[in-house]
CSV table of C-alpha atoms in Angstrom, one decimal:
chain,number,residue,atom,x,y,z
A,127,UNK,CA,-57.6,-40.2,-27.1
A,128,UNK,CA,-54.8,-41.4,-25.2
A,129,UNK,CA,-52.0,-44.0,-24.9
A,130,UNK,CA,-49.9,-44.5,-21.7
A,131,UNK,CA,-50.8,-43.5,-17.7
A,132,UNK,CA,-53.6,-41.3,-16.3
A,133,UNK,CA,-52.2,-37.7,-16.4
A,134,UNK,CA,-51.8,-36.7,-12.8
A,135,UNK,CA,-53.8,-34.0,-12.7
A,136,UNK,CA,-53.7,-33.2,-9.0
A,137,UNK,CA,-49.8,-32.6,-8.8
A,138,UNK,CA,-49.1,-30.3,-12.1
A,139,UNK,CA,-48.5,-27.1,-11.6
A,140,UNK,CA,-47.2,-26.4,-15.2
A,141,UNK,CA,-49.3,-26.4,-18.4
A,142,UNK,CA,-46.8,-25.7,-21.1
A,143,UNK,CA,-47.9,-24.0,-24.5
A,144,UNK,CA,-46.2,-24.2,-27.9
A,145,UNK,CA,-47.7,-21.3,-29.9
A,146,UNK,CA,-47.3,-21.4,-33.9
A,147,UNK,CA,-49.4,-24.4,-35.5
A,148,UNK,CA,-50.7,-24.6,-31.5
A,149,UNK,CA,-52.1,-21.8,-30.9
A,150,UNK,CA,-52.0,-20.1,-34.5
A,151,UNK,CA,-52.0,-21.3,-37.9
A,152,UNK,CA,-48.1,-20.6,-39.4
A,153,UNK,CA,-46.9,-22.8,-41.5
A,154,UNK,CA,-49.5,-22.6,-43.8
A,155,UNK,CA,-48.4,-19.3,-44.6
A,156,UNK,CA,-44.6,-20.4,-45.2
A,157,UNK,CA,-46.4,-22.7,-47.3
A,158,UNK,CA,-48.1,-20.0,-49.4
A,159,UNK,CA,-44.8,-18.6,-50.0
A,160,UNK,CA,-42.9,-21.5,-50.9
A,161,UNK,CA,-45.8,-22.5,-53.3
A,162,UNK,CA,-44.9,-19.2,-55.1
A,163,UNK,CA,-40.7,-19.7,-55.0
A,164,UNK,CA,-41.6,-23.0,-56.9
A,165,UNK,CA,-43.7,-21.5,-59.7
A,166,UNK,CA,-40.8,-18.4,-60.4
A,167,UNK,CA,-38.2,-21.1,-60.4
A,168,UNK,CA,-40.2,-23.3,-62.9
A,169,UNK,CA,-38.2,-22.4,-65.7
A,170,UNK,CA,-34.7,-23.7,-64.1
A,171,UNK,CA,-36.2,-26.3,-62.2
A,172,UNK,CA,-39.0,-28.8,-61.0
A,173,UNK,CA,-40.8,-27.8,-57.9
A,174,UNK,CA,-39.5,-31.1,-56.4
A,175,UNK,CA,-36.2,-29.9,-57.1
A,176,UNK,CA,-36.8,-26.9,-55.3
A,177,UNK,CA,-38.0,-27.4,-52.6
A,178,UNK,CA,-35.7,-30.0,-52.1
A,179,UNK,CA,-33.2,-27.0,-52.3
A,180,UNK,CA,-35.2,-24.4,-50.7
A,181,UNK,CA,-34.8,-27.5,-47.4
A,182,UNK,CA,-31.2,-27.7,-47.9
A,183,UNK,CA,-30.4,-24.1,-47.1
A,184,UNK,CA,-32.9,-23.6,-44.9
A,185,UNK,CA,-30.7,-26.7,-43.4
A,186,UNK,CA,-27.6,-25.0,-44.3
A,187,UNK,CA,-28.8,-21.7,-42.5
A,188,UNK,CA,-30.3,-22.9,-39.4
A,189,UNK,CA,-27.1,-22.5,-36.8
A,190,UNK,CA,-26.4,-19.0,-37.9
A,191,UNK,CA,-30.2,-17.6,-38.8
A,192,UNK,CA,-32.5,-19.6,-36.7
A,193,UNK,CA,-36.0,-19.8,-37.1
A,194,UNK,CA,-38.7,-17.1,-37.9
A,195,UNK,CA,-40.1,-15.2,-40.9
A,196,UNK,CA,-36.3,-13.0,-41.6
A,197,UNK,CA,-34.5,-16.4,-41.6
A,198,UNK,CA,-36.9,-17.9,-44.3
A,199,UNK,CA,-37.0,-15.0,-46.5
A,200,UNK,CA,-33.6,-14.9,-46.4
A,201,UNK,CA,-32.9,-19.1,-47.6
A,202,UNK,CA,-35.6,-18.4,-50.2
A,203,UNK,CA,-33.9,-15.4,-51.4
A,204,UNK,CA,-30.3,-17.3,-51.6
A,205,UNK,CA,-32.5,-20.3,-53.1
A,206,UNK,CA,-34.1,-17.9,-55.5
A,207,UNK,CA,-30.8,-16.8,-56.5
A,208,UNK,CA,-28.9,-20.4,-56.5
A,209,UNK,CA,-31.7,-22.5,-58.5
A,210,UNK,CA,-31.9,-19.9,-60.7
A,211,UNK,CA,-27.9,-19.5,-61.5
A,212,UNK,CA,-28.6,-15.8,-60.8
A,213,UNK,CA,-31.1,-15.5,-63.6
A,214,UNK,CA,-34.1,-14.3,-61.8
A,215,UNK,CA,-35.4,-11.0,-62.7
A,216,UNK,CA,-35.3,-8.4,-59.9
A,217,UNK,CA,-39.1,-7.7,-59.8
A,218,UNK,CA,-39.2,-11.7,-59.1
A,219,UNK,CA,-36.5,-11.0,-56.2
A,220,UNK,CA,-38.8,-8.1,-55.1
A,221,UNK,CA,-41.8,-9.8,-54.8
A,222,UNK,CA,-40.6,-12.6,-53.1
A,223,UNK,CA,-38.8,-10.0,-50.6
A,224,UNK,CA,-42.4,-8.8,-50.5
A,225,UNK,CA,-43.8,-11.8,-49.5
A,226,UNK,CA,-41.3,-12.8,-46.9
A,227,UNK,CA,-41.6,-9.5,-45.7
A,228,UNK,CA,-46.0,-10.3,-45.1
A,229,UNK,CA,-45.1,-12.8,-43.1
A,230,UNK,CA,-43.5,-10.8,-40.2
A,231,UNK,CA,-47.8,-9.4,-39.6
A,232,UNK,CA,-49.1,-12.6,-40.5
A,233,UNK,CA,-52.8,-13.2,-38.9
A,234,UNK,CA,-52.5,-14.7,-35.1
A,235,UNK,CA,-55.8,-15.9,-35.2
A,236,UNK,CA,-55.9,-18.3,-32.6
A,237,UNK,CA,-57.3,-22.0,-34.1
A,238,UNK,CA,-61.1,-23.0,-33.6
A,239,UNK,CA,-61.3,-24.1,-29.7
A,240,UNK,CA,-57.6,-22.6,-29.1
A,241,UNK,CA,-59.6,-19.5,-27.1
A,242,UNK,CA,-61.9,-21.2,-25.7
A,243,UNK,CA,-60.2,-24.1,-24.0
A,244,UNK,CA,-57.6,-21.7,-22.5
A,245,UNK,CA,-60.2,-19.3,-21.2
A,246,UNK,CA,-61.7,-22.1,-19.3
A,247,UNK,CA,-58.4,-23.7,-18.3
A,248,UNK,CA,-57.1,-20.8,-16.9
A,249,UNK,CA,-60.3,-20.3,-14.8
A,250,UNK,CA,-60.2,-23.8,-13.2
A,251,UNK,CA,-56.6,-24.2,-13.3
A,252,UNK,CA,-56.5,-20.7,-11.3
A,253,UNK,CA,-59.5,-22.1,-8.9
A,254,UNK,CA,-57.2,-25.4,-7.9
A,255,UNK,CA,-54.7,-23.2,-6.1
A,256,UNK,CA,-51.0,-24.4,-5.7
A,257,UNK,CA,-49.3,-21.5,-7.4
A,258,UNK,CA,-50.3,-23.4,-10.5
A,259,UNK,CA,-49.7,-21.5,-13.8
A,260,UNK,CA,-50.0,-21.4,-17.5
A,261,UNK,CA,-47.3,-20.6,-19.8
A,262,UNK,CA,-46.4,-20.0,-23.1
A,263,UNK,CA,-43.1,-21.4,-24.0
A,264,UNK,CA,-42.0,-21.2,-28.0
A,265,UNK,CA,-38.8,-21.2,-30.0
A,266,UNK,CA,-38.5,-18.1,-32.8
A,267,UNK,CA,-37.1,-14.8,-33.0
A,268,UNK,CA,-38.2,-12.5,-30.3
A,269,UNK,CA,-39.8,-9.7,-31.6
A,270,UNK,CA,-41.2,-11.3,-34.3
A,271,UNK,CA,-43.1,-13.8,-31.8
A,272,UNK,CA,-43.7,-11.1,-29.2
A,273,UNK,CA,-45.7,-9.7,-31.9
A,274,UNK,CA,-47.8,-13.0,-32.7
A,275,UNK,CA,-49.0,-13.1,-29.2
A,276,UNK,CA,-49.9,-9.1,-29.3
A,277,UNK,CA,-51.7,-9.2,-32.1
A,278,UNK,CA,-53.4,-12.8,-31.5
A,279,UNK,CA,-55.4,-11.4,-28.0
A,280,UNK,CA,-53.9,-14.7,-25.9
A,281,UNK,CA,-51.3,-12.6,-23.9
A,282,UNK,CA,-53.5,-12.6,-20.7
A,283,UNK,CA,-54.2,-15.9,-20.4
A,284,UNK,CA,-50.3,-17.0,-19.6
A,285,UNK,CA,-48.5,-16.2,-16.4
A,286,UNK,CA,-45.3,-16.1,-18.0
A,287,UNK,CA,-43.8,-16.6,-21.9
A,288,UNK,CA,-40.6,-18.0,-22.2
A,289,UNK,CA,-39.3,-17.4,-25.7
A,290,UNK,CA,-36.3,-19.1,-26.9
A,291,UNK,CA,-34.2,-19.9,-30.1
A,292,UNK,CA,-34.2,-23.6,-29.9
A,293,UNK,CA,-36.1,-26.0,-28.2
A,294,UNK,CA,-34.8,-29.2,-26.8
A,295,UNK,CA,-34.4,-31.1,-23.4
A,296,UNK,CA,-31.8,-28.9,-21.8
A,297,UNK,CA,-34.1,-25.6,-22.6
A,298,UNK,CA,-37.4,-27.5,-20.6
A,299,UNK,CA,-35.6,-28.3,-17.9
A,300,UNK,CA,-34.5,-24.7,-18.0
A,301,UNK,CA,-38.2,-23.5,-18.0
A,302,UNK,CA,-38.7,-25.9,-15.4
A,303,UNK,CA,-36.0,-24.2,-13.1
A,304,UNK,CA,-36.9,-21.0,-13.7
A,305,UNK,CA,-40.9,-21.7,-12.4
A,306,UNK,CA,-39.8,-23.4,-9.6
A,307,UNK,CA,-40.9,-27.0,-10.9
A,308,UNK,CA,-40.0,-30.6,-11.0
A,309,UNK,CA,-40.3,-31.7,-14.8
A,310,UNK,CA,-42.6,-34.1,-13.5
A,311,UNK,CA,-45.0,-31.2,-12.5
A,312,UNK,CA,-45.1,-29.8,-16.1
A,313,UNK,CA,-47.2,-31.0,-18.9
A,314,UNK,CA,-45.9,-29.6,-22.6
A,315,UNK,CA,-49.0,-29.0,-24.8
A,316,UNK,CA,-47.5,-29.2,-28.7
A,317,UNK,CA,-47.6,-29.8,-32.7
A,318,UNK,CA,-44.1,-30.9,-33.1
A,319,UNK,CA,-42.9,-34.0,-31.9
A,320,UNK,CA,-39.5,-32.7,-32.2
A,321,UNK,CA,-39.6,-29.5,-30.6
A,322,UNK,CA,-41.8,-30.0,-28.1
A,323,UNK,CA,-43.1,-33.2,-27.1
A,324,UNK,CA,-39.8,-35.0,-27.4
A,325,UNK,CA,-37.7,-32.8,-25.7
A,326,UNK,CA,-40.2,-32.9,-22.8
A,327,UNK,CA,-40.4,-36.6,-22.4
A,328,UNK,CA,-36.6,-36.8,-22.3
A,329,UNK,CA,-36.3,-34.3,-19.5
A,330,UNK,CA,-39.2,-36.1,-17.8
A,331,UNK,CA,-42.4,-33.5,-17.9
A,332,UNK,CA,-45.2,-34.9,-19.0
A,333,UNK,CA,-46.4,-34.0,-23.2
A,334,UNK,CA,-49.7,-33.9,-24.8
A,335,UNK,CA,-49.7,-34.1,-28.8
A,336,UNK,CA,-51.7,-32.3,-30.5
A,337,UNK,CA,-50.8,-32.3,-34.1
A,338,UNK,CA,-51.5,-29.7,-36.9
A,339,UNK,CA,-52.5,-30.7,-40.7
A,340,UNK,CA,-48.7,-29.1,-42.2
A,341,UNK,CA,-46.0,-29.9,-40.4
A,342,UNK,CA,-42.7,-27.9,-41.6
A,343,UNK,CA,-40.1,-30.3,-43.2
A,344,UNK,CA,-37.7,-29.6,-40.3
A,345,UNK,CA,-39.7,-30.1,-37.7
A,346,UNK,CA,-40.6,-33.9,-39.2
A,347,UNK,CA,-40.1,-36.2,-36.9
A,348,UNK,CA,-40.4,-39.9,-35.9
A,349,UNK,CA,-43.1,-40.5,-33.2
A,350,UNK,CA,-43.1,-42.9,-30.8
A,351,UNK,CA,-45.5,-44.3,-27.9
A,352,UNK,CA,-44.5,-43.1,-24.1
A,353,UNK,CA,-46.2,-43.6,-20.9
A,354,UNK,CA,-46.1,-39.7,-19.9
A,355,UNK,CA,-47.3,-39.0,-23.9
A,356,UNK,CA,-50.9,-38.1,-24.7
A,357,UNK,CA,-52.4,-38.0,-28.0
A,358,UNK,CA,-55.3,-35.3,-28.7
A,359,UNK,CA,-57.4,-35.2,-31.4
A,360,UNK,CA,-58.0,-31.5,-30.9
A,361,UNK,CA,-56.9,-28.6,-28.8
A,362,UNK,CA,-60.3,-28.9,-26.9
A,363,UNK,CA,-59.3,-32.2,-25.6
A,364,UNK,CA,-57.4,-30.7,-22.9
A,365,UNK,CA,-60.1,-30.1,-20.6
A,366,UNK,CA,-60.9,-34.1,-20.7
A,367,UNK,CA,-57.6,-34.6,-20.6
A,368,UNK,CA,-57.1,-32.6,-17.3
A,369,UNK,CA,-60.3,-32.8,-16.2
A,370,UNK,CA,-61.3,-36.4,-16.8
A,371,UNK,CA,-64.6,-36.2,-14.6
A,372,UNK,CA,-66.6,-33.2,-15.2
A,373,UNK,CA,-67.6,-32.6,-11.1
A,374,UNK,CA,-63.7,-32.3,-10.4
C-alpha cells in the first residue's frame, strides 16, 4: 500500500483534502460532455482531432479562464466554433451551452468510503488533541466549488477550506502559513499528481495518492517514487495509513 518512510503520525497536525475526483466524482462529467462535442463535430472532424483541439484551447485558455465548469464551456464553445469553421448550427451551440451550463449543479456525491473514512478521521483525529485539523484545500472557481461542498453534505467535517485558482508548491506552503504549520506537519491527501501530490512533496509536507479512474488531460502527470509519498489503493486506506495499529 505504500512506498517510502512510516507516516509520522504522532506529529501531523494537517490532513490536507483535494475535493473533485477525491472527494467527488468530476471529471467523469466533463467527460460526458466532451463525448458529446466529438459526436456534433463528426462531420468536420475525427474525434481524435477534436479533442486534440478541444486540449489545445483549453491550453490556450488556462492563464486567463482558469479551471471550473464556465472555463470549459467556454474552450468547448470556441472549439465548437473553430473545428467546425463556424458551421455549426445554433441549436448544436445551444445544447452544448446547455450542457456546460449542467455542469455548474453537477451531483457532489461523495465516492464509496469518502464519508465514511472522514467521519471517523475527524473523530480520532479530533480525540488526539494538538490543535490538529482537517481541511479542505482545492483549486477552481469559488463559487462554483463552494457549491460542490454545499450540496455534497462534507462541509462539517473540515475545520477550514482553502480554495484557490492554482495549485502548486508556493500555494501549500501558503496553506501551511496560514494554519500555523511546518510543511512537515501536513499530509496532502490527492488524485492528481500534479496538483497536489507534487506540489506538496516539493514544499516538503507529506502526500498520499489516491488516484481516480479519469484523470483530465491537463492534470496528466509523470509520477515518481518519494520517501514522504504514499500510494492508496482507496480512499479508506487512510485510516491504516494514519492509524497503522488499530489500539492507537
Amino acid at each position: 500500500m505504500t512506498n517510502g518512510s512510516d507516516l509520522p503520525g504522532t506529529s501531523l497536525k494537517v490532513i490536507a483534502f483535494d475535493a473533485d475526483d477525491t472527494l467527488w466524482d468530476c471529471q467523469s462529467h466533463f467527460e460526458a460532455v466532451e463525448r458529446r462535442l466529438y459526436e456534433l463535430l463528426s462531420p468536420w472532424c475525427s474525434a481524435p482531432e477534436a479533442a486534440k483541439a478541444l486540449f489545445a484551447t483549453e491550453r490556450d485558455n488556462m492563464a486567463a479562464l482558469g479551471y471550473g465548469s464556465k472555463a470549459f464551456t467556454l474552450s468547448v464553445l470556441e472549439t465548437a466554433l473553430g473545428a467546425s469553421h463556424g458551421q455549426m448550427a445554433q441549436p448544436a451551440l445551444a445544447e452544448l451551452l446547455a450542457l456546460g451550463k449542467s455542469l455548474l449543479s453537477m451531483p457532489a456525491t461523495p465516492l464509496p468510503g469518502v464519508a465514511a473514512t472522514l467521519g471517523r478521521l475527524r473523530s480520532r483525529w479530533r480525540n488526539a488533541g494538538g490543535g490538529r485539523q482537517m481541511v479542505a484545500f482545492t483549486k477552481g472557481e469559488l463559487q462554483e466549488q463552494e457549491n460542490k461542498f454545499h450540496r455534497s453534505g462534507l462541509e462539517p467535517m473540515f475545520d477550514h477550506i482553502e480554495i484557490v485558482s492554482a495549485k502548486g508548491e508556493a500555494e501549500c506552503r501558503a496553506l501551511c502559513a496560514k494554519l500555523g504549520v511546518r510543511p512537515e506537519e501536513l499530509l496532502m491527501v490527492g488524485n492528481s499528481f500534479k496538483s497536489d501530490i507534487d506540489p506538496a512533496l516539493a514544499a516538503g509536507a507529506w502526500a498520499a495518492y489516491v488516484p481516480f479512474h479519469v484523470t483530465w488531460q491537463l492534470e496528466h502527470s509523470e509520477e515518481y517514487d518519494h520517501e514522504r509519498l504514499f500510494r492508496l489503493s482507496s480512499f479508506s486506506d487512510l485510516l491504516k495509513l494514519i492509524w497503522p495499529h488499530p489500539s492507537e
